[in-house]
XYZ file of C-alpha atoms in Angstrom:
329
model
C -25.281 -10.533 -30.426
C -24.516 -7.245 -28.720
C -25.924 -4.354 -30.811
C -23.363 -2.297 -32.700
C -23.203 1.305 -33.819
C -24.211 0.132 -37.300
C -27.387 -1.391 -35.820
C -28.218 1.937 -34.172
C -27.616 3.802 -37.429
C -29.928 1.417 -39.289
C -32.667 1.627 -36.638
C -32.519 5.425 -36.537
C -32.227 5.805 -40.320
C -29.050 7.904 -40.116
C -25.421 7.626 -41.177
C -22.869 5.816 -38.989
C -20.957 9.079 -38.503
C -24.101 10.693 -37.075
C -24.407 7.961 -34.443
C -20.714 8.373 -33.619
C -21.196 12.099 -33.081
C -24.158 11.564 -30.760
C -22.413 8.835 -28.763
C -19.290 10.951 -28.325
C -21.159 14.173 -27.570
C -19.847 15.970 -30.648
C -21.640 19.004 -32.160
C -23.191 19.207 -35.647
C -26.236 16.957 -35.205
C -29.777 18.385 -35.437
C -31.578 18.043 -32.070
C -34.434 16.022 -33.599
C -31.961 13.641 -35.266
C -29.974 13.306 -32.048
C -33.170 12.451 -30.166
C -33.997 9.765 -32.745
C -30.500 8.263 -32.348
C -30.747 8.253 -28.537
C -34.141 6.574 -28.739
C -32.662 3.841 -30.960
C -29.749 3.419 -28.521
C -32.157 2.942 -25.628
C -34.444 0.604 -27.591
C -31.574 -1.638 -28.741
C -29.641 -1.508 -25.459
C -26.498 -0.308 -27.204
C -23.430 0.584 -25.077
C -20.169 2.075 -26.273
C -17.195 -0.272 -26.578
C -14.799 1.473 -24.197
C -12.002 -1.016 -24.863
C -11.998 -0.245 -28.568
C -12.172 3.481 -27.894
C -9.179 3.602 -25.566
C -7.165 1.248 -27.782
C -7.633 3.658 -30.681
C -6.107 6.320 -28.407
C -3.123 4.063 -27.665
C -4.239 3.286 -24.103
C -5.961 0.330 -22.464
C -7.330 2.228 -19.434
C -5.966 -0.462 -17.106
C -3.445 -0.264 -14.271
C -1.547 -3.237 -12.808
C -0.989 -3.576 -9.051
C 1.258 -6.207 -7.452
C 1.094 -6.507 -3.658
C 2.367 -9.055 -1.151
C -0.937 -10.464 0.104
C -4.435 -9.130 -0.524
C -5.572 -10.752 2.770
C -3.141 -8.616 4.791
C -5.054 -5.613 6.226
C -2.193 -3.252 5.352
C -2.131 -4.265 1.699
C -5.906 -4.435 1.377
C -6.036 -0.826 2.595
C -3.345 0.182 0.121
C -5.082 -1.673 -2.704
C -8.463 -0.058 -2.009
C -6.930 3.426 -2.090
C -5.185 2.673 -5.392
C -8.455 1.386 -6.825
C -10.288 4.551 -5.753
C -7.816 6.730 -7.655
C -7.888 4.409 -10.672
C -11.690 4.619 -10.808
C -11.550 8.409 -10.479
C -9.497 8.399 -13.686
C -11.996 6.166 -15.495
C -9.703 3.138 -15.535
C -9.754 -0.477 -14.377
C -7.397 -2.043 -11.815
C -5.810 -5.469 -12.307
C -4.183 -6.780 -9.132
C -2.431 -9.865 -7.800
C -0.519 -11.108 -4.751
C 3.122 -12.186 -4.970
C 3.082 -14.089 -1.674
C 6.576 -12.697 -1.006
C 7.921 -14.786 -3.914
C 10.138 -12.903 -6.430
C 9.243 -15.353 -9.207
C 5.540 -14.770 -8.668
C 6.106 -11.004 -8.623
C 7.840 -11.138 -11.998
C 5.181 -13.455 -13.427
C 2.396 -11.049 -12.418
C 4.212 -7.991 -13.767
C 4.937 -9.706 -17.090
C 1.323 -10.886 -17.349
C 0.041 -7.351 -16.774
C 2.513 -5.961 -19.298
C 1.422 -8.565 -21.852
C -2.080 -7.155 -21.411
C -0.645 -3.712 -22.176
C -1.513 -2.019 -18.892
C -0.932 1.727 -18.989
C 1.119 1.712 -15.773
C 2.233 -0.404 -12.823
C 2.342 -0.071 -9.041
C 4.564 -2.728 -7.476
C 5.204 -3.790 -3.882
C 8.365 -5.773 -4.631
C 9.102 -9.220 -3.269
C 12.570 -9.516 -4.820
C 15.586 -7.296 -5.391
C 16.252 -7.877 -9.100
C 14.007 -5.712 -11.250
C 16.114 -5.553 -14.382
C 13.298 -7.451 -16.131
C 11.342 -4.172 -16.027
C 13.835 -2.244 -18.163
C 12.152 -3.043 -21.522
C 8.826 -1.756 -20.215
C 10.406 1.378 -18.754
C 12.237 2.047 -22.008
C 8.942 1.592 -23.868
C 7.449 4.357 -21.720
C 5.374 2.367 -19.212
C 5.431 4.294 -15.912
C 6.145 2.255 -12.777
C 5.783 3.267 -9.117
C 7.226 1.146 -6.301
C 5.278 1.266 -3.033
C 6.202 0.240 0.528
C 9.627 -1.023 -0.609
C 12.161 0.338 -3.115
C 13.271 -1.419 -6.307
C 16.554 -3.285 -6.527
C 19.813 -1.469 -7.082
C 20.276 0.199 -10.433
C 16.609 1.005 -11.082
C 15.692 4.648 -10.503
C 11.886 4.951 -10.538
C 9.227 6.685 -8.461
C 9.049 5.221 -4.955
C 6.661 5.784 -2.024
C 7.777 4.490 1.380
C 6.930 4.921 5.056
C 9.507 6.152 7.558
C 10.296 2.651 8.815
C 13.544 3.408 10.646
C 12.118 6.595 12.165
C 9.063 4.720 13.372
C 11.224 2.095 15.074
C 13.263 4.817 16.770
C 10.013 6.390 17.959
C 8.858 3.083 19.487
C 12.138 2.414 21.296
C 12.388 6.010 22.528
C 8.880 5.724 23.951
C 9.676 2.497 25.801
C 12.917 3.934 27.154
C 11.029 6.988 28.401
C 8.969 4.568 30.523
C 12.045 3.068 32.168
C 12.919 0.179 29.836
C 16.479 -0.670 28.858
C 16.074 -4.352 27.928
C 13.864 -4.077 24.851
C 13.483 -7.089 22.557
C 12.730 -6.875 18.832
C 10.595 -9.509 17.116
C 10.495 -8.927 13.363
C 10.013 -10.479 9.963
C 12.681 -11.889 7.643
C 15.577 -9.365 7.559
C 15.793 -9.816 3.783
C 12.554 -7.781 3.583
C 13.333 -4.068 3.235
C 10.791 -2.874 5.796
C 11.949 -5.418 8.397
C 15.603 -4.470 7.883
C 14.813 -0.743 8.167
C 12.874 -1.251 11.392
C 15.752 -3.273 12.807
C 18.115 -0.442 11.859
C 16.001 2.153 13.647
C 15.669 -0.075 16.733
C 19.416 -0.688 16.880
C 20.337 2.953 16.305
C 18.034 4.228 19.037
C 19.305 1.691 21.601
C 22.938 2.500 20.842
C 25.160 0.877 23.458
C 22.176 -0.932 25.002
C 21.713 -3.033 21.869
C 21.938 -6.780 22.628
C 21.814 -9.200 19.716
C 20.320 -11.875 21.984
C 17.149 -9.787 22.200
C 16.570 -9.869 18.435
C 14.597 -12.566 16.599
C 13.764 -12.158 12.923
C 11.950 -14.728 10.799
C 8.519 -15.204 9.209
C 5.870 -15.066 11.954
C 4.352 -18.220 13.386
C 2.955 -18.867 16.842
C 5.401 -21.672 17.652
C 8.442 -19.712 16.417
C 7.525 -16.676 18.522
C 6.878 -18.837 21.591
C 10.324 -20.388 21.135
C 11.994 -16.992 20.773
C 10.219 -15.559 23.822
C 11.102 -18.583 25.991
C 14.762 -18.145 25.019
C 14.755 -14.428 25.784
C 12.881 -14.731 29.098
C 15.358 -17.411 30.218
C 18.285 -14.961 29.986
C 19.915 -13.727 33.191
C 18.831 -10.222 32.163
C 15.562 -10.817 30.262
C 13.655 -8.177 28.303
C 11.178 -5.962 30.114
C 9.586 -4.692 26.905
C 8.912 -5.862 23.355
C 8.901 -4.083 20.014
C 7.130 -6.070 17.289
C 7.934 -5.380 13.655
C 4.510 -5.498 11.946
C 0.830 -6.071 12.597
C 0.895 -9.819 12.071
C 3.865 -10.113 14.413
C 2.094 -8.059 17.071
C -1.083 -10.164 17.007
C 0.836 -13.460 17.029
C 3.087 -12.225 19.860
C 0.049 -11.301 21.954
C -1.206 -14.869 21.510
C 2.214 -16.303 22.388
C 2.433 -14.236 25.597
C -0.659 -16.033 26.960
C -1.813 -13.181 29.218
C 1.689 -12.368 30.420
C 1.830 -8.606 30.965
C 4.867 -6.936 29.488
C 5.310 -3.543 27.856
C 4.812 -3.747 24.097
C 4.800 -1.394 21.127
C 3.936 -2.735 17.686
C 4.676 -1.351 14.247
C 1.385 -1.066 12.285
C -2.026 -0.488 13.758
C -4.560 -3.307 13.621
C -8.257 -3.836 14.178
C -9.400 -4.094 17.831
C -6.011 -2.930 19.155
C -7.846 -0.319 21.211
C -10.238 -2.872 22.751
C -7.619 -5.122 24.350
C -6.617 -4.728 27.992
C -4.388 -2.834 27.976
C -4.891 -1.310 24.547
C -1.909 -1.862 22.257
C 0.382 1.105 21.665
C 1.469 1.181 18.032
C 3.515 3.068 15.494
C 0.930 3.596 12.774
C 1.528 4.092 9.104
C -1.314 4.915 6.726
C -1.681 2.326 3.935
C -4.514 4.261 2.281
C -2.333 7.370 2.127
C 0.498 5.345 0.626
C -1.832 3.830 -1.971
C -3.314 7.186 -2.949
C 0.062 8.938 -3.207
C 1.419 6.075 -5.338
C -1.568 6.084 -7.680
C -1.663 9.865 -8.034
C 2.049 9.872 -8.845
C 1.468 7.194 -11.485
C -1.326 9.189 -13.137
C 0.845 12.301 -13.137
C 3.337 10.321 -15.206
C 0.559 9.096 -17.481
C -0.503 12.727 -17.861
C 2.887 13.651 -19.280
C 5.060 14.507 -16.252
C 8.609 13.554 -17.294
C 10.453 15.049 -14.329
C 13.064 13.251 -12.268
C 12.032 10.190 -10.273
C 10.410 11.062 -6.977
C 11.275 9.330 -3.712
C 8.549 10.024 -1.160
C 8.843 9.049 2.513
C 5.577 9.287 4.432
C 5.692 10.027 8.179
C 4.346 7.642 10.820
C 2.831 8.393 14.221
C 2.749 6.892 17.700
C -0.693 5.954 19.072
C -0.562 5.579 22.855
C -3.069 3.080 24.282
C -1.516 1.523 27.404
C 0.682 -1.454 26.527
C 3.701 0.683 25.723
C 3.369 2.580 28.984
C 3.659 -0.397 31.360
C 6.704 0.031 33.633
C 9.428 -2.608 33.992
C 8.340 -5.408 36.338
C 9.876 -5.341 39.787
C 12.537 -7.880 40.883
């Protein structure tokens, strides 16, 4: 059996309250008595029951995090940053992946809430978050990251400038002579994909051509099919804008060494080592994770101000692929 505070008190020959004072660093214990208690603690291998301590204070010292996919480099970076902040506050992080399934998202959130987490950070998969109202009304703070909650729920939100980043990519390609710019992106039902499509379309203006847009979950065969269709047009694309890191990597495989100007949204490992290096619009998942977690702990610390809606800037990293000129006739 794990030794208890009563065992320490018995071994040291002192009252239980004396052990409690020593363990919690409270004054009022004679130095010689305190030394005897600490010696008994070390001899017995006693450790304080943190769970019981925080529960007595009305907290569990746990935070719940729901992301899309822990294997995705973007979300693993976000998750690590959240965990760093959680640890800094002496808490434990519980996390799970929704797999882009709204039902799984809700199941994870409700499981975390059943375990009485102190707060939640959610990357939403669905658009209906009314199930969170009881927790919000009970005082559980919630921060949405990467994507906003569904309509009617006003909570803290931390996003990247998705539309602005897409405009930046298209503007860069146009500055290098491109007018036929294709967009390959994820399911348009996903907030980030829809926002990047909006920025792409707005920046092209009258040059926008629906035939140069393909949006669906990424797979090598699907992207090959979409590229074959686009390249078969009488006026094919001379440049590509890919909507996320997975799409960029899969598109590079589908191109099979074909050289065409390309800018991707999201940086990815080894992008600078390819030939040419891949020009990207980079967002910072670690920054997003840290801002989300710090905002959550501000709420846990008593901040009851209006909901904050933070939009983090993105930046263009020029490496070569986005600077290729249109191919000659």
